[in-house]
Structure formats: C-alpha cells, structure tokens
Amino acid sequence: MVKSGKRKFVKKEKAKVHLKVSHKTLLPKGQNVTDTNFKVRKIVLHGQLKERGDHEILSKGNLNIKELLSRLNHHNMWQRQSGLEGLIDLVASYPPQTMAVHLSSFLEAASRLTLDSEADIRQLAVKLLSSILTAVEEKQIAPSFEIVIRYLACAMSHINSAVRETSLNVLDVLITKHPKLTAVHCQTVVLPGFLDLISSKLSDTTSRKLTVQINEHTTTSVWRLKVLNSLRSLLSAIVKNTSLGSENSSALNRTVNWKDSCRLHVPLYNSVSLKTGPLDFNIFQKAEKNSSTTEIQNYTVSLMPLLIDTFIEVAPSKRENKNSSEISLQSASILKCILDIILLLWKIFQNSDNPSEMMAWFSINYGPMICQTFISNSFPYMTLNSGGRTPDKVKKHKTDTDVVLDLFGDSMIQSDTKCSKQNIDLCLVYFLLSKYKVLPVPVKIISLYINNSLNSYKSIDHQTFVVLMHCLETVSDNNDLIKPKDSFDLNSVIEKLVIIHNEMVINDGRHRHEKTKLVFNYLCSIASKTHLKIAEEVEEFSSWLTLLPEFLCQRKVPYHLVKALSNVARYNLPEFSKSLYMLKPALLDNVDIVADNKADKINGQTLLKDMMYTQYDWEKEIGLVN
C-alpha cells in the first residue's frame, strides 16, 4: 500500500510542466559559435610606478621617510611594526645630518607609540627612541626634548599597567643617553609621577598611602623596586647636573702667560658666557628660588613616609624570623634603593639655596624615624641564600630574584651577602643626621660595625670602601660624636687605619691603588686636624707621622702624594717636621714627580720646595733649636 507522503510527491511531480526536447531542431546559423572576445582594462598601482631619486633615503623595504611615518598611524599592528622597523633601519644606516629635518617627527612618533596597547610596538618604540638619542647630539635633541617628556608623563599615568612599566624603560633610556637634558626637564613634570606609580592620595589630605599593583606577571614589591630604582637614577642625574653647574660657575681662575717684549693684554671676560647657551624651559622656575626650596620640602614630605612603609612591608618581623637581621635579596635591593634616595636627597639639600636649614629640617623631622625603622631592630643586615637565577628552560616568567639580578647584576649574590653596601650607607646616614639631631640609637652600635668592617677591608669592594671612608670623614668633623664618653671610638679606628696602610704600602709603595690613596689621604687629613690631638693619644699614628716623609725618598713620587704631604707640612707637627728636616738634602735634587700633565708636575715641584721650609727649619735657622 502506497504511503500518503509518497502519493503527494508523485502528484506534485506530475503537475510540473515538462519540456520536450526536439532533436530535429537546430540553432540558427551563427548562434552555435562561442564568442571568445573579451575586454581588458589596465590596473594601475600608483605606488609601484613612483621613481626613486638616486639620493633619496630609503629603508630595506624601499620605503622613504614619509611612507614609514604614515605607517605609524595605521590601525593595523603589522603596519605600525614595519614602520618602526624601517625607521630603526634608517637611523642605523644613515648619518644623523641627513634626517635632521625629520628629527622632531621621529621623536614624536617614537614617544607616542610608547603608549600603544601592543607590547611589541612599545618595545620597538623604545628601541627607536634609544637609537635616535644615541645617534643625535644633545644640542640637536634639546628643542624637541620636551615632546618626549610630555609623552613620558602620560605613560607614567596611563591606565594600562604595562604602559606604566614601559615608561620606566623610556626614562632609563633618557637618563643613559642624555642625563643632563633629562635632569633639567624631568624635575617638575616626571618627579611627581613617581609618587602616583606606587601610592594614591588620601581624600581631603596631602598624605598618601601605598597601593597594590595588580599584575599577573609582577608582584607589588617588585614593581615598587623598579619604580624606586628609576627614581634613584633620576635623582642621581639631577645631583650630577647640579654639581656640574656649580663647578663651572666656580672655575673662574685662569693663568695668563706673557712676554716682557710684548704689551700685556689680560682677558677680563668670562669665556663661558661666549658659548652658545642651551635652550632652557625652566627659566621662570629658577627665578623663584624660595618656591623651589618649598617644592623640594613638599616632595620630601610626600616621599619619605612611602619609603619607610615600603621597607616595613618587606622587612621580616621578629615573630616571623628569630634573626630579624636576615632579609631576602629582594628586601636588600629595596633597602639599597631607599638609602641611595635618602643620600641623594641630602646632596640636593646641600646644593640648595639654604643648605644648613634644609639639612637641619630633614634631620629633625625624619632622623628618629629612619633610625627606628632601619637601625634599632635589625642592624646590621645580611641576605638569605636566594639560589641564583632560574634557568631559561624551566621558567615561564621572570621570578623576583631574576628581576633583582637584572636591575643590579649578579654581584648582589656573589659578593654582597653581608649587605655591606647597605650597612655602611646606613652608617653614613646616621653620621649625617647626628650632626643636626640627637638620635635615639647609640653611636656605639655604629662604631662597632665600622671597626668590624675595617678588620675585613679586603673583602669590601671599591665603591663601598669609598662610602666607608666618607663615614670616617663625617665623624672626624663632628665633635659631638667624639668627645663624650659613650661616643665613637675614633682613636681605635685611626690605629687600625695605620696598620691597614702599612699593609697596603708593602705591595703599593707609590699609592697607585684607589684604596691605598683613600686611606693615605684620610690619615693626612686627620693630621691636619690638630684639635683632635690624635698624634698625642695614638702612638701608632705618631710613629706613622715620623715615617711619613720617607715616601718622598722614592725615585719617582706621584703628584697626589706630594700634595697630601704638603698639606700636612703646613701644620708643623713635630714628628713630621723633624723627620722631613733630616731628609732635606736627599729630596730636593733627587725626586722626580710623576703627574698627568705638565702643570701638575710644576706645581708639585713648587710644593716640594715650600715643604722644605717648615717651622722646625725656621726655628733652627734663628737658633731656637739646637
């Protein structure tokens, strides 16, 4: 029996009109031929037909500067990437003079793309910016440098955390390539941005609180470490620029040579003023000296609590660790950045309009807080074993230890497990603050560590040893730390330094090594401070003064040695003067002074002759001494 569905289908098929094909009828003549004619229209690509000039600047992709710059504005990521790569190729291949016309466009494009949402584009933009700053001189960059700084400020306040991290890389490039320009332009625009990177303002107050960095690849403490490291680099550039300006302003003395047969013409003008002055965009801010001092104070007021809270968060408490002086490598790096920032702020205070007031203000307001946070509970510090770098095959992302080692190098693990740099910096901060404020930590703690450091001076690197000698210079200038009974034991330190110098001289008689120079110069400076009466109280130092003129008996004597000894000779110390008088005949004609230039050599010979005429020599001439 046929189904109903089948029946409907058959009925529907029968209802269709069926066309019958007649095999007898054929197409008319001419209609059964295929027409093979077709029309052709040319496709014109204007870009391919352009003729390139023989001297036109082209990239490897045969694109000129205008085409590459237009690609940087394209919505497609690959177009922007190819444009950046082409510009990097041009900067590396052609001399900077050929692209001077487009320099401003290059800087604007590279700076703008540091705000791009794609990480690869931002990385190429930083690379392009670095290559431009490397190839072009400072005077050519200066007019357009403000553009880079404005985009940098935008990147530091960007809503995307990855862009904010790129801003730190941009700042590092600027400081490395052109530190002077960066120091001048970043003081008012970029410095306040560092506070916003790690903190936020409390409502209706000027105080701040630390914020948490939300990032799947970077922890909050590592982010703060990166920010503090960049802030330290910027402050260092500012300090160097300030000290360089003061040196140029103070170097006004010059030597004028003339012949008796010619008329004397003495140039009274300042040669520095005849040079082309750089463009300065902070003219009005420099005119307001009082306001600049207030800005430094306000910035310090906002920054110091953040630095202290940052260390408190990473420092181990006594509940967590029996030995609270043991800190992780990451904590040691944060401590290093914080102490460097404090010392750089101190140098800024020293170069300010009223240094004494600024340093006293800082010591009174933050001295006790610094001592209680960094010294009272855990000093001296030492680092825990971090295990070194993670192999590239094992890690997917950089660990905290890897980030620390990228910032500070493998020396953090290899040679500074005792945190000697951080501990000695803390000693220096303590001595600087104690000049203006009585601190809650007894100086005996610091004195003990200084003595222990001198016992192991061979294991201390050069930079840390310089800071150690700076500590001793600061102590010798502060009578409040030396005179009381429970004070810094300067006599024992001098005694150890005499022994150390005698050990150094065995292998370095001409004082060529920097450590030998530092110890020798410090002992000579102590000899000039007669009010301390070190020669009377320390027998080893008195003996050292007696043997001191024997260094002039060498066939070749360095200029710095003659200069230091001439400074000692001014004070007519009996031990030194008697020994020098006995050696007088052997010195004047036999000593050859080794100097870097001819002027120093002539000056050294003059100092040597003046040294011979000491107070003891004068008394013997007039018959007061037998």
XYZ file of C-alpha atoms in Angstrom:
626
model
C 0.000 0.000 0.000
C 1.433 3.378 -1.033
C 2.158 5.798 1.788
C 0.436 9.188 1.843
C 3.758 11.049 1.616
C 4.735 9.148 -1.467
C 1.380 9.821 -3.073
C 1.669 13.575 -2.547
C 5.165 13.621 -4.047
C 4.082 11.779 -7.182
C 1.106 14.062 -7.615
C 3.367 17.114 -7.278
C 5.784 15.814 -9.898
C 3.010 15.160 -12.432
C 1.747 18.698 -12.030
C 5.067 20.180 -13.239
C 5.401 21.386 -16.863
C 7.624 19.020 -18.780
C 9.607 20.397 -21.744
C 10.100 18.081 -24.646
C 13.488 18.130 -26.334
C 13.379 18.014 -30.101
C 16.486 16.530 -31.615
C 15.444 17.713 -35.117
C 15.531 21.477 -34.461
C 18.934 23.155 -34.578
C 20.196 26.602 -33.558
C 20.234 29.234 -36.291
C 23.433 29.758 -38.118
C 25.813 31.940 -36.187
C 24.314 31.225 -32.786
C 26.107 27.958 -32.204
C 29.616 29.629 -32.050
C 31.341 30.566 -28.793
C 32.363 34.236 -28.651
C 35.956 34.403 -27.388
C 36.272 38.215 -27.447
C 36.808 39.964 -24.039
C 37.599 43.498 -22.872
C 40.770 44.401 -20.945
C 41.271 47.322 -18.521
C 44.655 48.177 -17.002
C 45.129 48.012 -13.212
C 47.349 50.946 -12.173
C 49.218 50.814 -8.781
C 50.492 54.334 -8.195
C 52.989 53.292 -5.502
C 54.813 50.909 -7.820
C 55.241 53.456 -10.574
C 56.994 56.092 -8.451
C 60.517 56.765 -9.491
C 63.014 56.919 -6.626
C 65.749 59.513 -6.662
C 69.368 58.499 -6.565
C 69.951 60.281 -3.244
C 66.588 59.561 -1.617
C 66.685 57.952 1.860
C 65.085 54.518 1.627
C 64.664 51.622 4.029
C 65.340 47.988 3.232
C 61.707 47.698 2.118
C 62.263 50.513 -0.422
C 60.117 52.947 1.564
C 61.016 56.570 2.186
C 60.651 58.518 5.449
C 57.207 59.933 4.649
C 55.794 56.490 3.892
C 57.284 54.997 7.042
C 55.862 57.781 9.205
C 52.416 57.318 7.640
C 52.513 53.620 8.538
C 52.976 54.506 12.197
C 49.437 55.949 12.190
C 47.896 52.827 10.614
C 45.263 50.877 12.553
C 46.942 47.578 11.671
C 49.578 46.435 14.171
C 51.792 44.883 11.483
C 51.856 48.128 9.509
C 52.972 50.048 12.615
C 55.579 47.406 13.346
C 57.025 47.525 9.823
C 57.133 51.336 10.015
C 59.072 51.247 13.292
C 61.487 48.650 11.969
C 62.076 50.739 8.861
C 62.835 53.880 10.896
C 65.223 51.946 13.137
C 66.980 50.735 9.996
C 67.230 54.296 8.644
C 68.673 55.709 11.874
C 71.289 52.956 11.976
C 72.207 53.188 8.273
C 72.339 56.923 7.572
C 74.200 59.772 9.284
C 72.027 61.938 11.574
C 72.587 65.065 9.452
C 70.553 63.586 6.612
C 67.486 63.162 8.853
C 67.744 66.418 10.812
C 64.621 67.796 9.124
C 62.522 64.857 10.333
C 64.059 64.620 13.826
C 61.071 66.167 15.568
C 58.693 63.822 13.714
C 60.802 60.808 14.657
C 60.822 61.740 18.344
C 57.090 62.480 18.377
C 56.231 59.188 16.669
C 58.507 57.086 18.871
C 57.246 58.768 22.048
C 53.592 58.412 21.024
C 53.933 54.709 20.306
C 55.289 54.050 23.806
C 51.592 54.414 24.762
C 50.488 51.722 22.283
C 48.356 48.853 23.558
C 50.596 46.216 21.930
C 53.725 45.211 23.852
C 55.780 44.549 20.701
C 55.032 48.022 19.369
C 56.040 49.648 22.651
C 59.274 47.663 22.716
C 60.161 48.757 19.171
C 59.250 52.358 20.017
C 61.664 52.346 22.970
C 64.322 50.844 20.695
C 63.764 53.558 18.086
C 63.944 56.262 20.750
C 67.207 54.806 22.055
C 68.768 54.656 18.602
C 67.776 58.284 17.879
C 69.203 59.574 21.163
C 72.400 57.611 20.551
C 72.950 58.975 17.051
C 71.965 62.626 17.575
C 73.874 65.158 19.670
C 72.391 66.852 22.706
C 72.169 70.324 21.164
C 70.069 68.955 18.286
C 67.796 66.989 20.601
C 67.201 69.847 23.071
C 64.479 71.769 21.132
C 62.322 68.648 20.758
C 63.110 67.001 24.073
C 60.050 68.495 25.759
C 57.856 66.385 23.443
C 59.428 63.180 24.772
C 58.990 64.295 28.389
C 55.285 65.087 27.917
C 54.584 61.670 26.421
C 56.631 60.104 29.238
C 54.430 61.833 31.825
C 51.336 60.489 30.015
C 52.785 56.970 30.032
C 53.524 57.130 33.767
C 49.873 57.997 34.496
C 48.368 55.577 31.929
C 45.520 53.309 32.972
C 47.299 50.257 31.489
C 49.890 48.879 33.944
C 52.015 47.526 31.076
C 52.301 51.038 29.606
C 53.320 52.388 33.021
C 56.053 49.771 33.186
C 57.238 50.782 29.697
C 57.521 54.380 30.928
C 60.252 53.265 33.338
C 62.181 51.776 30.413
C 61.812 55.039 28.487
C 63.129 57.011 31.457
C 66.130 54.698 31.792
C 66.934 55.288 28.110
C 66.715 59.074 28.548
C 68.964 59.048 31.624
C 71.525 56.803 29.939
C 71.719 58.752 26.665
C 71.209 62.381 27.745
C 71.289 62.702 31.563
C 71.690 66.490 31.582
C 68.609 67.171 29.462
C 66.633 64.617 31.428
C 67.624 66.181 34.747
C 66.577 69.662 33.599
C 63.213 68.733 32.075
C 62.039 65.995 34.443
C 62.208 67.869 37.749
C 58.759 69.439 37.511
C 56.963 67.008 35.193
C 58.216 63.486 35.899
C 59.298 63.534 39.566
C 55.738 63.881 40.934
C 54.669 60.988 38.710
C 56.763 58.527 40.727
C 54.534 59.093 43.741
C 51.445 58.127 41.718
C 53.110 54.926 40.497
C 53.267 53.401 43.996
C 50.708 55.375 46.003
C 47.492 57.336 45.934
C 46.335 60.471 47.729
C 44.022 60.184 50.689
C 40.811 62.167 50.377
C 40.935 65.758 51.631
C 44.576 65.443 52.780
C 48.055 65.785 51.344
C 49.220 62.457 52.783
C 49.491 59.296 50.705
C 49.130 55.558 51.108
C 50.825 52.732 49.220
C 48.789 50.999 46.523
C 48.796 47.389 45.357
C 49.954 46.619 41.828
C 47.550 44.187 40.135
C 49.576 42.296 37.541
C 49.791 38.588 36.857
C 53.497 38.760 35.970
C 54.856 41.223 38.577
C 54.365 41.311 42.335
C 53.743 44.570 44.164
C 57.145 44.587 45.871
C 58.983 44.008 42.580
C 57.005 46.824 40.956
C 57.942 49.182 43.792
C 61.567 48.112 43.440
C 61.525 49.043 39.742
C 59.949 52.423 40.493
C 62.433 53.220 43.285
C 65.362 52.186 41.088
C 64.221 54.570 38.321
C 63.661 57.348 40.869
C 67.168 56.780 42.199
C 68.613 57.066 38.677
C 66.729 60.310 38.019
C 67.789 61.884 41.335
C 71.383 60.870 40.612
C 71.224 62.644 37.239
C 69.764 65.744 38.915
C 72.536 65.784 41.531
C 75.258 65.382 38.908
C 73.779 68.169 36.798
C 73.577 70.478 39.822
C 77.145 69.767 40.947
C 78.405 70.185 37.366
C 76.800 73.622 37.172
C 78.384 74.709 40.450
C 81.817 73.535 39.293
C 81.518 75.518 36.058
C 80.442 78.644 37.922
C 83.293 78.400 40.432
C 86.062 77.754 37.879
C 86.803 81.422 37.201
C 90.571 81.467 37.859
C 92.856 81.225 34.869
C 96.566 81.520 34.149
C 97.802 84.301 31.859
C 101.237 83.988 30.209
C 103.033 86.892 28.527
C 106.426 88.007 27.259
C 108.318 91.038 28.512
C 108.863 92.247 24.957
C 105.136 92.370 24.186
C 102.361 94.521 25.550
C 100.311 92.752 28.201
C 96.641 92.103 27.394
C 94.720 90.416 30.231
C 91.314 88.977 29.197
C 88.829 90.012 31.866
C 85.791 88.442 30.230
C 84.383 85.024 31.123
C 84.882 82.561 28.300
C 81.849 80.513 29.356
C 79.465 83.350 28.545
C 80.676 83.410 24.942
C 79.430 79.892 24.284
C 76.031 79.168 22.805
C 73.624 78.660 25.670
C 71.263 75.663 25.569
C 67.520 76.184 25.456
C 66.171 76.250 28.996
C 62.465 75.773 29.594
C 62.654 76.253 33.379
C 63.648 79.925 33.380
C 60.726 81.126 35.457
C 61.085 78.287 37.959
C 64.770 79.042 38.511
C 63.938 82.671 39.196
C 61.752 81.672 42.128
C 64.404 80.282 44.482
C 62.244 80.233 47.574
C 59.469 78.344 45.817
C 61.947 75.704 44.563
C 63.078 75.062 48.138
C 59.453 74.685 49.199
C 58.838 72.229 46.341
C 61.778 70.078 47.485
C 60.415 70.039 51.027
C 56.890 69.185 49.884
C 58.171 66.387 47.694
C 60.264 65.004 50.562
C 57.259 65.173 52.899
C 55.272 63.009 50.469
C 58.104 60.637 49.590
C 59.721 59.764 52.947
C 56.691 58.033 54.562
C 56.262 55.951 51.402
C 59.914 54.832 51.509
C 59.647 53.817 55.144
C 56.335 51.971 54.654
C 57.754 50.184 51.612
C 60.610 48.739 53.656
C 58.367 47.864 56.608
C 56.205 45.718 54.319
C 59.125 43.630 53.028
C 61.295 43.543 56.175
C 60.861 40.407 58.324
C 59.337 40.923 61.749
C 60.656 39.311 64.911
C 57.634 36.996 65.027
C 58.379 35.565 61.603
C 62.135 35.216 61.972
C 64.269 34.701 65.050
C 67.105 36.609 63.432
C 65.390 39.755 62.140
C 68.619 40.984 60.536
C 68.331 38.315 57.818
C 66.464 39.726 54.828
C 65.732 38.411 51.362
C 67.575 39.526 48.256
C 64.531 41.500 47.172
C 64.335 43.288 50.546
C 68.059 44.058 50.403
C 67.602 45.605 46.951
C 64.710 47.759 48.155
C 66.803 48.854 51.152
C 69.653 49.756 48.817
C 67.384 51.943 46.656
C 65.824 53.657 49.684
C 69.189 54.527 51.231
C 70.536 55.789 47.902
C 67.455 58.020 47.528
C 67.923 59.421 51.049
C 71.601 60.201 50.378
C 70.723 61.807 47.029
C 68.088 63.973 48.721
C 70.762 65.009 51.197
C 73.038 66.093 48.335
C 70.160 68.081 46.839
C 69.764 69.817 50.196
C 73.493 70.591 50.207
C 73.204 72.250 46.779
C 70.078 74.223 47.688
C 69.923 77.936 48.471
C 69.910 77.391 52.256
C 71.631 74.016 52.841
C 72.002 74.237 56.628
C 68.323 74.904 57.162
C 67.278 72.145 54.779
C 69.553 69.511 56.328
C 68.517 70.511 59.866
C 64.833 70.339 58.851
C 65.291 66.853 57.363
C 67.288 65.560 60.342
C 64.787 66.813 62.921
C 61.702 65.530 61.092
C 62.962 62.194 59.760
C 66.123 61.321 61.722
C 64.381 59.448 64.570
C 62.020 57.708 62.126
C 64.921 56.491 59.975
C 66.832 55.165 62.990
C 63.830 53.347 64.440
C 62.915 51.767 61.100
C 66.324 50.749 59.732
C 68.774 50.578 62.654
C 67.071 49.940 66.005
C 65.865 46.357 65.484
C 67.830 44.695 62.690
C 71.164 46.439 62.076
C 73.476 45.091 60.637
C 71.671 43.262 57.847
C 72.583 40.166 55.888
C 70.914 38.433 52.956
C 69.406 34.977 52.852
C 70.525 32.477 50.219
C 68.333 33.098 47.160
C 69.646 30.257 45.000
C 70.600 32.381 41.979
C 68.870 32.728 38.625
C 66.179 30.394 37.345
C 67.234 28.544 34.134
C 65.513 29.808 30.973
C 64.225 26.328 30.109
C 62.404 25.987 33.421
C 60.812 29.409 33.935
C 57.780 30.747 32.063
C 58.072 34.210 33.595
C 60.843 36.014 35.458
C 60.968 35.383 39.180
C 61.539 38.130 41.750
C 65.179 37.089 42.042
C 65.630 37.331 38.266
C 64.229 40.884 38.260
C 66.584 41.926 41.066
C 69.578 40.485 39.259
C 68.560 42.205 36.019
C 68.489 45.554 37.829
C 71.622 45.223 39.965
C 73.669 42.403 38.426
C 74.864 39.064 39.718
C 77.191 40.808 42.175
C 74.243 41.071 44.572
C 74.555 37.327 45.140
C 78.253 36.751 44.576
C 79.911 39.399 46.747
C 77.383 41.179 48.957
C 75.719 38.504 51.081
C 76.620 40.530 54.190
C 74.826 43.622 52.833
C 77.988 45.642 53.406
C 76.869 48.372 50.974
C 73.525 48.843 52.730
C 75.007 48.701 56.227
C 77.745 51.242 55.504
C 75.219 53.523 53.789
C 73.153 53.342 56.977
C 76.242 54.336 58.975
C 76.747 57.340 56.695
C 73.089 58.380 57.003
C 73.382 58.105 60.798
C 76.504 60.301 60.922
C 74.966 62.926 58.618
C 71.760 63.142 60.638
C 73.509 63.169 64.031
C 75.179 66.478 63.196
C 71.808 68.236 63.496
C 69.789 65.944 65.768
C 70.438 63.669 68.766
C 69.316 60.279 67.501
C 67.672 57.540 69.613
C 70.224 54.886 68.575
C 73.555 54.881 70.486
C 76.624 55.529 68.379
C 78.392 52.503 69.887
C 76.381 50.212 67.595
C 77.647 52.068 64.545
C 81.203 52.271 65.912
C 81.307 48.509 66.430
C 80.248 47.827 62.849
C 82.798 50.300 61.434
C 85.584 48.571 63.334
C 84.460 45.151 62.132
C 84.340 46.431 58.561
C 87.927 47.688 58.799
C 89.027 44.257 60.006
C 87.690 42.755 56.761
C 88.544 45.640 54.432
C 89.962 43.311 51.758
C 86.524 41.816 51.070
C 84.877 45.233 50.594
C 84.503 46.460 47.024
C 85.862 49.841 45.958
C 82.560 51.740 45.881
C 81.609 50.573 49.374
C 85.097 51.401 50.664
C 84.690 54.978 49.381
C 81.479 55.304 51.413
C 83.266 53.846 54.453
C 85.989 56.498 54.272
C 83.295 59.151 53.803
C 81.750 57.910 57.064
C 85.049 58.398 58.870
C 85.486 61.888 57.398
C 81.994 62.820 58.603
C 82.738 61.503 62.118
C 86.021 63.386 62.416
C 84.166 66.642 61.613
C 81.516 66.068 64.293
C 82.917 66.754 67.774
C 79.618 65.773 69.420
C 80.209 62.154 68.407
C 83.851 62.049 69.533
C 84.112 63.989 72.800
C 81.553 62.256 75.101
C 82.468 59.072 76.971
C 79.920 56.848 75.205
C 80.988 58.087 71.809
C 82.578 56.937 68.589
C 85.998 55.426 69.293
C 87.999 57.376 66.732
C 91.376 56.501 68.265
C 90.919 52.770 67.686
C 89.808 53.458 64.118
C 92.917 55.560 63.429
C 95.095 52.841 64.922
C 93.557 50.244 62.602
C 93.897 52.509 59.574
C 97.605 52.986 60.259
C 98.040 49.199 60.336
C 95.979 48.833 57.149
C 98.024 51.497 55.364
C 101.285 49.822 56.348
C 99.983 46.535 54.912
C 98.913 48.258 51.681
C 102.243 50.036 51.209
C 104.120 46.730 51.126
C 102.636 45.992 47.683
C 101.774 49.552 46.637
C 104.579 51.903 47.648
C 103.586 54.602 45.141
C 99.946 54.595 46.230
C 98.560 53.699 42.826
C 95.594 51.669 44.073
C 92.479 53.623 44.978
C 92.070 52.046 48.418
C 95.636 52.993 49.339
C 95.025 56.570 48.200
C 91.814 56.826 50.223
C 93.424 55.594 53.454
C 96.523 57.754 52.961
C 94.515 60.922 52.234
C 92.274 60.345 55.238
C 95.228 59.891 57.611
C 96.793 63.068 56.220
C 93.521 64.935 56.776
C 93.464 63.691 60.382
C 96.989 65.081 60.834
C 95.711 68.497 59.777
C 93.001 68.438 62.484
C 95.283 69.272 65.374
C 92.383 69.955 67.785
C 91.672 66.210 67.903
C 95.186 65.557 69.335
C 95.335 62.147 67.671
C 99.157 62.224 67.471
C 99.368 62.602 71.255
C 96.834 59.893 72.086
C 97.603 57.240 69.447
C 101.187 56.051 69.457
C 100.886 54.231 66.123
C 99.749 57.427 64.414
C 102.674 59.373 65.892
C 105.097 56.762 64.541
C 103.356 56.905 61.173
C 103.878 60.678 61.026
C 107.567 60.197 61.741
C 107.953 57.771 58.835
C 105.709 59.758 56.505
C 108.464 61.861 54.805
C 110.226 58.665 53.722
C 107.658 58.288 50.938
C 109.393 61.247 49.274
C 112.674 59.306 49.114
C 111.470 57.229 46.175
C 112.955 57.949 42.786
C 109.502 58.715 41.353
C 106.801 60.232 43.557
C 103.163 60.722 42.421
C 101.811 64.262 42.416
C 98.879 63.433 44.726
C 101.357 62.147 47.326
C 103.337 65.409 47.275
C 100.116 67.420 47.504
C 98.894 65.493 50.566
C 102.264 65.740 52.343
C 102.498 69.472 51.665
C 99.134 69.882 53.383
C 100.489 68.035 56.444
C 103.631 70.204 56.466
C 101.554 73.360 56.932
C 100.676 72.407 60.499
C 104.289 71.984 61.681
C 103.750 68.724 63.506
C 106.983 67.949 65.414
C 107.101 64.275 64.390
C 106.728 65.092 60.720
C 108.885 68.255 60.660
C 111.928 66.683 62.332
C 111.903 63.693 60.023
C 111.449 65.941 56.980
C 114.359 68.167 58.037
C 116.670 65.132 58.315
C 115.782 64.051 54.777
C 116.025 67.518 53.229
C 119.413 67.081 51.433
C 118.272 63.864 49.754
C 114.971 65.212 48.498
C 115.420 68.450 46.596
C 117.602 67.197 43.746
C 116.652 63.535 43.526
C 112.871 63.456 43.459
C 111.090 63.053 40.122
C 107.402 63.952 40.377
C 105.029 61.853 38.290
C 101.942 63.800 37.145
C 99.249 63.524 34.499
C 100.132 66.878 32.942
C 102.937 69.426 32.899
C 101.107 71.932 35.100
C 100.695 69.418 37.928
C 104.358 68.476 37.669
C 105.481 72.112 38.002
C 103.061 72.637 40.852
C 104.372 69.518 42.593
C 107.964 70.753 42.398
C 106.878 74.091 43.906
C 105.033 72.326 46.734
C 108.092 70.175 47.443
C 110.363 73.209 47.768
C 107.888 75.016 50.006
C 107.582 71.922 52.148
C 111.257 72.003 52.986
C 110.924 75.336 54.756
C 108.998 74.090 57.778
C 108.570 75.609 61.194
C 111.342 73.378 62.559
C 113.679 74.587 59.831
C 112.885 78.219 60.604
C 113.451 77.729 64.354
C 116.822 76.091 63.687
C 117.916 78.981 61.477
C 117.251 81.594 64.153
C 118.868 79.471 66.875
C 115.804 78.418 68.866
C 116.557 74.726 68.262
C 119.963 73.149 68.818
